[in-house]
Coordinates of C-alpha atoms and ligand atoms in Angstrom, one line a residue:
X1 CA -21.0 -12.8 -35.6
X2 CA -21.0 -11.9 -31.8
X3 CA -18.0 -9.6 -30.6
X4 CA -17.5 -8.5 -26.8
X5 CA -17.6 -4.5 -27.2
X6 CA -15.1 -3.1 -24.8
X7 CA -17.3 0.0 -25.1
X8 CA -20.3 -1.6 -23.5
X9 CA -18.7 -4.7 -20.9
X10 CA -21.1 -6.8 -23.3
X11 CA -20.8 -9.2 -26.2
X12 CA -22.7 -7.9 -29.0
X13 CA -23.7 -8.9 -32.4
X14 CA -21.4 -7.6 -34.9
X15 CA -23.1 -5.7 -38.2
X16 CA -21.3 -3.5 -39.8
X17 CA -21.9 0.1 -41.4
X18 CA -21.0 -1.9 -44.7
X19 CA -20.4 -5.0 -44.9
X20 CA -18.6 -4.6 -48.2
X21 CA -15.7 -2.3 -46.4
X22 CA -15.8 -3.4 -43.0
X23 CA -13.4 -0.3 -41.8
X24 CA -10.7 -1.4 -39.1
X25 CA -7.7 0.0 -37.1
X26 CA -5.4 -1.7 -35.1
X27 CA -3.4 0.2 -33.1
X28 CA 0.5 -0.8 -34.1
X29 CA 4.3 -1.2 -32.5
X30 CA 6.5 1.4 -31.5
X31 CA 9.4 1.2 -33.7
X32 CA 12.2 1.4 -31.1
X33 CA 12.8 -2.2 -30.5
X34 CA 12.0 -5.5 -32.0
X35 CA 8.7 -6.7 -31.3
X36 CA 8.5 -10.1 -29.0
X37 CA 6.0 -12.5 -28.9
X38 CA 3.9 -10.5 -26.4
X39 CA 3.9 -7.5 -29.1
X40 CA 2.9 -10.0 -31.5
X41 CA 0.5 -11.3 -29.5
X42 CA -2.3 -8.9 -30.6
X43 CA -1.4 -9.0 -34.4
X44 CA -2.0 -12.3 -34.6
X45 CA -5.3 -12.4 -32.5
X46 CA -6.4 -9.5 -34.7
X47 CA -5.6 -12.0 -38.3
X48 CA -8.1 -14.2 -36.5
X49 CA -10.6 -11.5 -36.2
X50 CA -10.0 -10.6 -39.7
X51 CA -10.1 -14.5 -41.0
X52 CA -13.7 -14.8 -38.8
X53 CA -15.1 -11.3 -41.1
X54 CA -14.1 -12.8 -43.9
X55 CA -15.9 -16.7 -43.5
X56 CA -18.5 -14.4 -42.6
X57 CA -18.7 -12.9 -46.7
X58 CA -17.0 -9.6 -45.2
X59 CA -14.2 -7.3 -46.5
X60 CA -12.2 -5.4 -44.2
X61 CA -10.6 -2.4 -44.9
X62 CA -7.9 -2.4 -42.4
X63 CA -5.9 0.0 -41.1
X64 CA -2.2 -0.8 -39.2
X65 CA -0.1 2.5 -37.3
X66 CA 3.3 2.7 -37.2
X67 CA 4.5 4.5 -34.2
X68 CA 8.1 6.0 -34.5
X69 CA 7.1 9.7 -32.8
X70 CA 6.0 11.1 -29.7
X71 CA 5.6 7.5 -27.4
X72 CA 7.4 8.4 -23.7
X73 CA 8.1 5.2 -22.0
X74 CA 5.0 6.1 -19.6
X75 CA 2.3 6.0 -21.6
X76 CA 1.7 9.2 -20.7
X77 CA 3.3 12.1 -20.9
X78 CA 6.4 11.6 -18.4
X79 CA 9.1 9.1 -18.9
X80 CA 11.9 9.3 -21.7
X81 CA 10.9 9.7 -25.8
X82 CA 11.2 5.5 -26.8
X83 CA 12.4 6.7 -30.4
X84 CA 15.3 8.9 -28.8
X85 CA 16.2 6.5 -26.1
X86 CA 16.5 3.6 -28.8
X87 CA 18.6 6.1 -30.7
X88 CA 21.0 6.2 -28.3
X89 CA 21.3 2.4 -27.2
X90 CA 22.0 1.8 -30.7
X91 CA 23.8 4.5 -31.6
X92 CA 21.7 5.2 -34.7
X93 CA 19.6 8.8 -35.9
X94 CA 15.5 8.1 -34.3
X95 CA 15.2 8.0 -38.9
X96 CA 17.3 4.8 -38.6
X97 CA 15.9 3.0 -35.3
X98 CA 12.5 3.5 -36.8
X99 CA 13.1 2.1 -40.2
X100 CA 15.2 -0.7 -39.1
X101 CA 12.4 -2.2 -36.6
X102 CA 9.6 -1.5 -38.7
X103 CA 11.6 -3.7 -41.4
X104 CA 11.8 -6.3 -39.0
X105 CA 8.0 -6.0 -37.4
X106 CA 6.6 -6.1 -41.6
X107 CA 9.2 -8.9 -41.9
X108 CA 7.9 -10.4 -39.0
X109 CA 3.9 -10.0 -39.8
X110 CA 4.8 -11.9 -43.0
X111 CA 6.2 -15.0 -41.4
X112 CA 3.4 -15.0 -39.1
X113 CA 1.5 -15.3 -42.6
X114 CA -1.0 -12.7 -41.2
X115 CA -3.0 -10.7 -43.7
X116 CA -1.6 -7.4 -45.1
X117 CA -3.5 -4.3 -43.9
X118 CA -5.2 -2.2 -46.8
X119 CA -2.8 0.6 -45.1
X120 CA -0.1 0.8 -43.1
X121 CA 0.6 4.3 -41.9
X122 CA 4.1 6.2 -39.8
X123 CA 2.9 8.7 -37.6
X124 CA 5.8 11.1 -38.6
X125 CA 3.5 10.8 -42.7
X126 CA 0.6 12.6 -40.5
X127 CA 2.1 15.8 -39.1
X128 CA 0.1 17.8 -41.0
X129 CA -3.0 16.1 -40.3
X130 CA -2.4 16.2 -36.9
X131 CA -1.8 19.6 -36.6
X132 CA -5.1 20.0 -37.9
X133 CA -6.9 18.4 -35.0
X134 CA -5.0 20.2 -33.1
X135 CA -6.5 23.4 -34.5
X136 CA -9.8 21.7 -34.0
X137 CA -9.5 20.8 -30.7
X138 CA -7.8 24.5 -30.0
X139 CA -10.9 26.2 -31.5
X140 CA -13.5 24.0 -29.6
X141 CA -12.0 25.0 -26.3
X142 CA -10.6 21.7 -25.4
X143 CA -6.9 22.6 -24.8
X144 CA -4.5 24.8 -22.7
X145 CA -1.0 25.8 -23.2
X146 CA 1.7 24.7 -20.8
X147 CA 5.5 24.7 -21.0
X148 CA 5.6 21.1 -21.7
X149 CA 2.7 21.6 -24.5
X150 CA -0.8 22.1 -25.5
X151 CA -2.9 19.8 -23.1
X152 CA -6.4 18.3 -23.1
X153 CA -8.9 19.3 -20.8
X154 CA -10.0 16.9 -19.9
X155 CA -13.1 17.9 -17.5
X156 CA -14.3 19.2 -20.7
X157 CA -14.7 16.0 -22.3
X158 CA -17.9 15.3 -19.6
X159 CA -17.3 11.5 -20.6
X160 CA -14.0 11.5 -20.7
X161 CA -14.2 8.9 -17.6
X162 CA -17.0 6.8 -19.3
X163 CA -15.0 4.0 -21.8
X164 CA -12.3 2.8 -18.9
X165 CA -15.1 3.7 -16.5
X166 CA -12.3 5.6 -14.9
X167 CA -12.3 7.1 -10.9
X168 CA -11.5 10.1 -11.4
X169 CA -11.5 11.4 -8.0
X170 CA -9.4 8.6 -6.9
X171 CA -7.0 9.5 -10.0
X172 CA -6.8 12.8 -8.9
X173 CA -6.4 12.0 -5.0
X174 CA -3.5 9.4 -5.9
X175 CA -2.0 12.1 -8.1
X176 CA 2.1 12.2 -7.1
X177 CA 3.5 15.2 -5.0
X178 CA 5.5 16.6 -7.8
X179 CA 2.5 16.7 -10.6
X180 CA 3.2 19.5 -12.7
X181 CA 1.2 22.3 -11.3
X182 CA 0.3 23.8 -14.7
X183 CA -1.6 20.3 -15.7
X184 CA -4.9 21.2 -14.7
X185 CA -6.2 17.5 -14.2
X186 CA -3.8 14.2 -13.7
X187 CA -5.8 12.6 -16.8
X188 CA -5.2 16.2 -18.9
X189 CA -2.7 14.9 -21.6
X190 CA -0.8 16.1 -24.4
X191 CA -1.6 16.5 -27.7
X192 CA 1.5 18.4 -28.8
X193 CA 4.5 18.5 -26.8
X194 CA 6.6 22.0 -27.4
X195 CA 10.6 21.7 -27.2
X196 CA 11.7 23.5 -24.9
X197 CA 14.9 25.3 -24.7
X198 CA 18.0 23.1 -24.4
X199 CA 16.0 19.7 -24.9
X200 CA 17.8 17.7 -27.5
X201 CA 14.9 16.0 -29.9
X202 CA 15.4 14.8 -33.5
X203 CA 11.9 14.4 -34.0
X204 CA 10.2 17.9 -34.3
X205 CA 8.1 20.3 -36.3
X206 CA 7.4 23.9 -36.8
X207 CA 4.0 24.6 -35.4
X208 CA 2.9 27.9 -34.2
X209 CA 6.4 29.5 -34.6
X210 CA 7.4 27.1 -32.2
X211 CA 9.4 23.3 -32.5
X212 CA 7.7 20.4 -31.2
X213 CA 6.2 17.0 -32.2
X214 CA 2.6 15.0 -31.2
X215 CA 1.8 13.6 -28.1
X216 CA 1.4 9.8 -29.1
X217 CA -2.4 9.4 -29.0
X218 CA -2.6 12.3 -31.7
X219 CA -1.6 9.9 -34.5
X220 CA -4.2 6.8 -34.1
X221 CA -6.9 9.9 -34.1
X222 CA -5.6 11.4 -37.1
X223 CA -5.2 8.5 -39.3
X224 CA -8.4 6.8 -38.7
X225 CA -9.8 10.5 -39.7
X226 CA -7.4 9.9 -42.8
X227 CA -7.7 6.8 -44.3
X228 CA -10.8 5.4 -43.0
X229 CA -13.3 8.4 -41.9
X230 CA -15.7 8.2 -38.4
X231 CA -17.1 6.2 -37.3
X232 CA -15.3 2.9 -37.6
X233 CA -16.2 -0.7 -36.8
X234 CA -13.3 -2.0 -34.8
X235 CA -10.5 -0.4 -33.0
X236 CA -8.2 -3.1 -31.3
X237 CA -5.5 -3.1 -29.1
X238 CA -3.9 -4.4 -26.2
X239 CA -6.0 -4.4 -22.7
X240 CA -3.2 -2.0 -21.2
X241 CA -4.6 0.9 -23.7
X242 CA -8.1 1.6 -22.6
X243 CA -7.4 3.7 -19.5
X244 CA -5.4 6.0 -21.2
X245 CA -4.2 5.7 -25.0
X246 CA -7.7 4.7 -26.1
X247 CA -9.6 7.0 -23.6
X248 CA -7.6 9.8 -25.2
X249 CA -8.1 8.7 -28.6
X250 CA -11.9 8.7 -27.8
X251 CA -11.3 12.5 -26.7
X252 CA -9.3 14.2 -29.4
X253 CA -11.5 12.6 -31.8
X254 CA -15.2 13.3 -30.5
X255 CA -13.8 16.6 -29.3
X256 CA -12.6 17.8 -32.6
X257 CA -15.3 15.9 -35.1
X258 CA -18.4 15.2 -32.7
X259 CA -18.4 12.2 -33.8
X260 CA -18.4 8.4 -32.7
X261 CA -14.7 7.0 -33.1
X262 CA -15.2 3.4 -33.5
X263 CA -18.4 1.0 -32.6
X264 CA -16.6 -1.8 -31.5
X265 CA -13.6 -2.3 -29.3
X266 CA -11.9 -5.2 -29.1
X267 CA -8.8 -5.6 -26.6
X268 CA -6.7 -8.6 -26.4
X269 CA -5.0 -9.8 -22.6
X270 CA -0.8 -10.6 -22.1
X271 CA 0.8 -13.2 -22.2
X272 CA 3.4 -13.9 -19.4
X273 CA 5.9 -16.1 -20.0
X274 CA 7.5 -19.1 -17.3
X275 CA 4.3 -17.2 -14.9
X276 CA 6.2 -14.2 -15.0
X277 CA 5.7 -10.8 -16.6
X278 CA 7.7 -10.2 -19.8
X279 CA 10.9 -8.2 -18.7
X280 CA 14.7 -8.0 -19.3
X281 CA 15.9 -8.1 -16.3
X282 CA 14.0 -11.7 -16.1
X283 CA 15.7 -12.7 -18.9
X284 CA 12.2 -14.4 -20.5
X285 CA 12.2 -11.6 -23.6
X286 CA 11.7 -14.5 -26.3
X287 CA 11.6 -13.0 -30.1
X288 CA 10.2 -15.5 -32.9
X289 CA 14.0 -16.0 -33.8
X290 CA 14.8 -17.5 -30.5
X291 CA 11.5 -19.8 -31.1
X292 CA 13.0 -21.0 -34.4
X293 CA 16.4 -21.1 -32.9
X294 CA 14.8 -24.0 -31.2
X295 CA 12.9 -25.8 -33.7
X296 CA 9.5 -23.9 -33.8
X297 CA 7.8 -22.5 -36.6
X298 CA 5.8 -18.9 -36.3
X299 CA 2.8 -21.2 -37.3
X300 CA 3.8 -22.8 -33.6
X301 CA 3.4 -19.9 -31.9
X302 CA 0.1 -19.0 -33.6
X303 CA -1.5 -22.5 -32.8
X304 CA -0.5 -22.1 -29.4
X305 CA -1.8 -18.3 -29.2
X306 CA -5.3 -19.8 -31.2
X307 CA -5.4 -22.5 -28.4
X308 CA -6.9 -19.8 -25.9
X309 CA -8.9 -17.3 -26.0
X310 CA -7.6 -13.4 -26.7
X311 CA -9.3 -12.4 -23.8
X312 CA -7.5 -14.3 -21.3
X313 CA -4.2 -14.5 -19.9
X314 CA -2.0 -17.2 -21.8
X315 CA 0.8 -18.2 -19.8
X316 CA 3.7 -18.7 -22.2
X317 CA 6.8 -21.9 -21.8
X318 CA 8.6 -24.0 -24.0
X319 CA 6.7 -27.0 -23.4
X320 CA 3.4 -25.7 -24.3
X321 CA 4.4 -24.4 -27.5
X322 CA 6.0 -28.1 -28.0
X323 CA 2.3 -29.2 -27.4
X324 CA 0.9 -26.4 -29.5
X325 CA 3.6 -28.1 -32.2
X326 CA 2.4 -31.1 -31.8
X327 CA -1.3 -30.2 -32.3
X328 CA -0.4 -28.4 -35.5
X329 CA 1.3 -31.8 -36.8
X330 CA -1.5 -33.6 -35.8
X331 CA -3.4 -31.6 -38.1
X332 CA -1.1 -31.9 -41.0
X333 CA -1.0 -35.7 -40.4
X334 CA -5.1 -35.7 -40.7
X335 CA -4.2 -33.7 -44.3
X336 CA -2.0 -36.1 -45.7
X337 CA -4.4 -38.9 -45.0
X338 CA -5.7 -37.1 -48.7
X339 CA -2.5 -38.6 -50.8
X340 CA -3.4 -42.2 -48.9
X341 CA -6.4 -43.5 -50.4
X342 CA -8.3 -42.7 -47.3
X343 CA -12.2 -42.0 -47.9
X344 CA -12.4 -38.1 -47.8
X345 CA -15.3 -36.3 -45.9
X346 CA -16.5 -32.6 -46.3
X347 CA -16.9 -32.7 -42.6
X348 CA -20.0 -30.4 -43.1
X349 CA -21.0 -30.6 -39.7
X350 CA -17.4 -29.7 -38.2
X351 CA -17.5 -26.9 -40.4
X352 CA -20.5 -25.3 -39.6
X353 CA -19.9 -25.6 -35.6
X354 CA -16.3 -24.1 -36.3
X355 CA -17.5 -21.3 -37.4
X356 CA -20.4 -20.9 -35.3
X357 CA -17.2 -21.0 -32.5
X358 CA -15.3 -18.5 -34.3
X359 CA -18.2 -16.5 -34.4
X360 CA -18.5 -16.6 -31.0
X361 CA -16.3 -13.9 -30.1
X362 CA -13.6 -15.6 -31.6
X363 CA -13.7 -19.0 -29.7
X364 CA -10.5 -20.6 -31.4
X365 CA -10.0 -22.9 -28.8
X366 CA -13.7 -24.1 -29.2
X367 CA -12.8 -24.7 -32.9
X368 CA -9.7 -27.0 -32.6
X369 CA -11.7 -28.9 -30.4
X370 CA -13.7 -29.5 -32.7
X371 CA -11.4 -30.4 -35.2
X372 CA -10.2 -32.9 -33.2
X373 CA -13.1 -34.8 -33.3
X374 CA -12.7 -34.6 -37.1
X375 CA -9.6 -35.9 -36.7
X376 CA -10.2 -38.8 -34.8
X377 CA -12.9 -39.9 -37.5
X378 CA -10.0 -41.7 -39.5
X379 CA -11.6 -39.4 -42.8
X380 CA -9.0 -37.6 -45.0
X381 CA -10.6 -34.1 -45.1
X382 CA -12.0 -32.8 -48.8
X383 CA -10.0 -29.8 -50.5
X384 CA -12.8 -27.8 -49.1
X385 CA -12.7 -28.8 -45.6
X386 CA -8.9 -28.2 -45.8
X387 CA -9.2 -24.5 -46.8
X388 CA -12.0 -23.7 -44.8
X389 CA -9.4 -24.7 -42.1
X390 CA -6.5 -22.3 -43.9
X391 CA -8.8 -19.6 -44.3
X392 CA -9.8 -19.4 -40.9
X393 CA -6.6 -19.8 -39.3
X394 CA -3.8 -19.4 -41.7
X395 CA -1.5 -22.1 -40.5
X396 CA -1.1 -23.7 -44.0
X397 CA -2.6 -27.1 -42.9
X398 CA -3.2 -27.8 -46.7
X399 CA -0.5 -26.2 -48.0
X400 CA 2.3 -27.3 -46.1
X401 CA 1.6 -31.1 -46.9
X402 CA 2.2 -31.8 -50.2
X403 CA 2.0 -35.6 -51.5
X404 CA 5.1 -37.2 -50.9
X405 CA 7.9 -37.8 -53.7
X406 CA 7.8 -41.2 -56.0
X407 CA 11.1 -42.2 -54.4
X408 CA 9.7 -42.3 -51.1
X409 CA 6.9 -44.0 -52.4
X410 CA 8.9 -46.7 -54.2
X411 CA 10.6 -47.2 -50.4
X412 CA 7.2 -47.7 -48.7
X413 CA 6.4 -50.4 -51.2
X414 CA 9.9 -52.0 -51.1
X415 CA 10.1 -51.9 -46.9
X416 CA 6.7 -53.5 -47.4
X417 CA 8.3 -56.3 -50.0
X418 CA 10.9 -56.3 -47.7
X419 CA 8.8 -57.1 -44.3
X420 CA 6.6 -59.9 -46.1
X421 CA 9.8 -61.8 -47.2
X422 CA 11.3 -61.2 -43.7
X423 CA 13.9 -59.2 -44.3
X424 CA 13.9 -57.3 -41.3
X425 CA 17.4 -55.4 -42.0
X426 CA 16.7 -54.5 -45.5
X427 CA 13.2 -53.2 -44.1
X428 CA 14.9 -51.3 -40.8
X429 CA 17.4 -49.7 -43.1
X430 CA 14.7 -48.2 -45.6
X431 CA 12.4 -47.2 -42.7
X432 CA 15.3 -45.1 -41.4
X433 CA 16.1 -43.5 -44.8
X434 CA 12.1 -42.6 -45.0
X435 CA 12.6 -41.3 -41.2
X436 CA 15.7 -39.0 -42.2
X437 CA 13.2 -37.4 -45.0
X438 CA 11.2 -37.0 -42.0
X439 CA 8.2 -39.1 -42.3
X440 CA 7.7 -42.3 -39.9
X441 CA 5.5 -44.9 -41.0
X442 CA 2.7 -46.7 -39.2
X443 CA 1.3 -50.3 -39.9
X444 CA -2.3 -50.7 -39.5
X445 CA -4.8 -52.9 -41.0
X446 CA -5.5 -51.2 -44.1
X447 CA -2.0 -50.9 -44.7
X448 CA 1.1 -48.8 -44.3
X449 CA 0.8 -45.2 -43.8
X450 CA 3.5 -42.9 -43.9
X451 CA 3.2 -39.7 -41.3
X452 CA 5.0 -36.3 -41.1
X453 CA 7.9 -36.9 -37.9
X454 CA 6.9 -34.9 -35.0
Ligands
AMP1 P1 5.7 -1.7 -25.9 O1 6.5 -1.5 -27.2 O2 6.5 -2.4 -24.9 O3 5.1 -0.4 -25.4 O4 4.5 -2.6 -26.3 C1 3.6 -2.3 -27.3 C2 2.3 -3.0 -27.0 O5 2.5 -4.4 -27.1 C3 1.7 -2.8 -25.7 O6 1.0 -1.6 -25.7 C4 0.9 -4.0 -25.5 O7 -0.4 -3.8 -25.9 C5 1.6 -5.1 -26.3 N1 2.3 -6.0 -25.3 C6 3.4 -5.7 -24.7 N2 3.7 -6.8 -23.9 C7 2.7 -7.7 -24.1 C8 2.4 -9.0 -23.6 N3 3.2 -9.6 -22.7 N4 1.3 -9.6 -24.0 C9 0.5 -9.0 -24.9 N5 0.7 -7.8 -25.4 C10 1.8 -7.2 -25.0
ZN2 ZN1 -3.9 3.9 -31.0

């Protein structure tokens, strides 16, 4: 299995420490709003990557973060606290807000049909544990006390620049006017902020006789140290964290352990939707409710994701996700050729060259295409075919196409009685009672077979 390694600008094969508990941690939501289909955009990229590790005779021990503490709407360390400021929008305590969207994100994950993690972790479970790296990082002469909190130093870290292959002289050059003169460096960051006297903040914690709460990266360090132990296999995320929520991950925990956080790194691009960044004020925020508002199924949105690569830059609209739908039924259709007396194949040959796609760092798109030649064979696909197909991409191919019922059957046969003794009406009407079940029907030489309606 070859994987592009952020770490190293190369794709590299993928072995792992153990192949037995392949350990990985996805870096998760912030629980302040509902998650869109550019949040969801790397969970369901990751479930591919976790599909691929398991054709492969892997088993992943995965980890998923739950950020509800410490996240400022920079994502660094000015900007307002995202739990407090969704606290107030919706008039809820930061307790509420967090366990209302998380709700909805699991809820979400689960129609997406995406793999449960082996944990799923809330920053605000790992105070303790952070506090502890803290210490560490304290003792090994990494931080300095400010009035806003305990910062990084980060010209102690010598490579701190090295994974976002960061300039830091330009950083520091480009640093704004009214850069707070007791940050030593414009990448230092926080690893606990303090409270300071007459800030409101329902998230905090006694630490040093003092209130305060983590700086967001703290948590992602602190649970991998947790629940899966240096170094890992693969850390993913979203493109937009290697410069700094990654980098400082990388910091805190080779600064307080010495040790290798993760060996891979996999980051997956945006999405923009109608060729324009996701925003509110554009008015192109699109949740998976408003997809099935219109008639799309999560499974939609996933074949339309699996279409390109994570990688690249997917441009997001209605009428590619209707083509995306229609791919997917096109694949179902090929599946219910199995209930028609059609001469099943293994299709060992499309198998193999999925996977060797798949295992080219992930090459979904090189997959389907694939598939599509199956497809176009006329073949029904063996059981085995079919769940290689589930098991890779989890879009219930199989599954979702059951035989059809004996009353729809007995229609088939009497439209078909009904055509040969030319009774067009009679055979009209039953066609469009087997259309409002939702199946159309298509003559052919070998006889009538009955499709799922697009
Ligand atoms: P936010 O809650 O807005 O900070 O977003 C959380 C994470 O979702 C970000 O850090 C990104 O990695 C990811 N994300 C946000 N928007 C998109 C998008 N349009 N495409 C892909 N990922 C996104
Ligand atoms: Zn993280």
């Amino acid at each position: 299995m070859k994987l592009y390694n952020t770490s190293s600008r190369k794709i590299e094969e993928f072995i792992p420490a153990n192949p037995n508990e392949v350990k990985i941690y996805t870096c998760g939501p912030t629980v302040y709003s509902f998650a869109h289909i550019g949040n969801f955009t790397a969970y369901t990229y990751w479930d591919l990557l976790i599909r691929t590790l398991r054709l492969n005779g892997f088993r992943e021990k995965r980890v998923l973060n739950i950020t509800d503490v410490g996240h400022l709407t920079s994502d660094a360390d000015d900007g307002d606290d995202k739990m407090e400021k969704g606290a107030k929008r919706d008039g809820k305590t930061v307790w509420e807000v967090a366990q209302m969207y998380m709700d909805d994100f699991m809820e979400n994950f689960r129609k997406l049909g995406l793999i449960e993690p082996y944990a799923v972790c809330r920053a605000t479970d790992y105070i303790e544990a952070d506090i502890k790296i803290v210490e560490a990082l304290d003792k090994a002469g990494f931080l300095y006390d400010t009035t806003d909190g305990l910062y990084f130093d980060t010209s102690k870290f010598p490579k701190y620049a090295e994974f976002a292959r960061l300039d830091l002289e330009n950083l520091r050059a480009g640093a704004r006017v009214e850069f707070s003169d007791e940050k030593r460096n414009p990448s230092d960051f926080a690893v606990w902020k303090w409270i300071r006297d007459g800030e409101d903040h329902a998230m905090k914690w006694e630490f040093r006789g003092r209130m305060g709460y983590p700086g967001w990266h703290l948590e992602c360090s602190t649970i991998i140290h947790e629940k899966l132990g240096e170094p890992i296999d693969i850390h993913c995320g979203g493109i937009d964290h290697i410069p700094i929520h990654h980098t400082n991950e990388i910091a805190q925990t080779e600064g307080a352990f010495g040790v290798q956080m993760s060996r891979f790194w996999l980051h997956n691009n945006f999405i923009t939707v109608e060729g324009q960044k996701i925003s509110k004020s554009l008015g192109n925020v699109y949740y998976l409710s408003d997809l099935s508002e219109r008639g799309f199924s999560p499974a939609d949105y996933k074949m339309w994701l699996y279409q390109g690569h994570y990688q690249a830059e997917r441009d997001f609209s209605f009428e590619q996700l209707a083509a995306a739908h229609a791919r997917l039924m096109n694949y179902r259709n090929f599946a219910a050729l199995r209930w028609q007396g059609v001469e099943k194949s293994d299709f060992a040959t499309e198998k193999a060259e999925m996977l060797e796609c798949l295992n080219s760092n992930l090459n979904s798109a090189g997959a389907f295409a694939v598939l599509d030649g199956a497809v176009k064979s006329g073949l029904a696909p063996s059981d085995d075919f079919l769940k290689f197909i589930d098991d890779a991409f989890g879009l219930s191919v199989g599954d979702s196409t059951p035989d059809i019922s004996d009353d729809l059957k007995e229609k088939i046969a009497a439209r078909t009685d009904a055509k040969a003794e030319k009774d067009y009406a009679k055979a009209d009407a039953l066609r469009d009672e087997i259309a409002d079940a939702g199946f159309e029907l298509l003559d052919g030489a070998s006889g009538v077979k009955w499709q799922y309606k697009n």
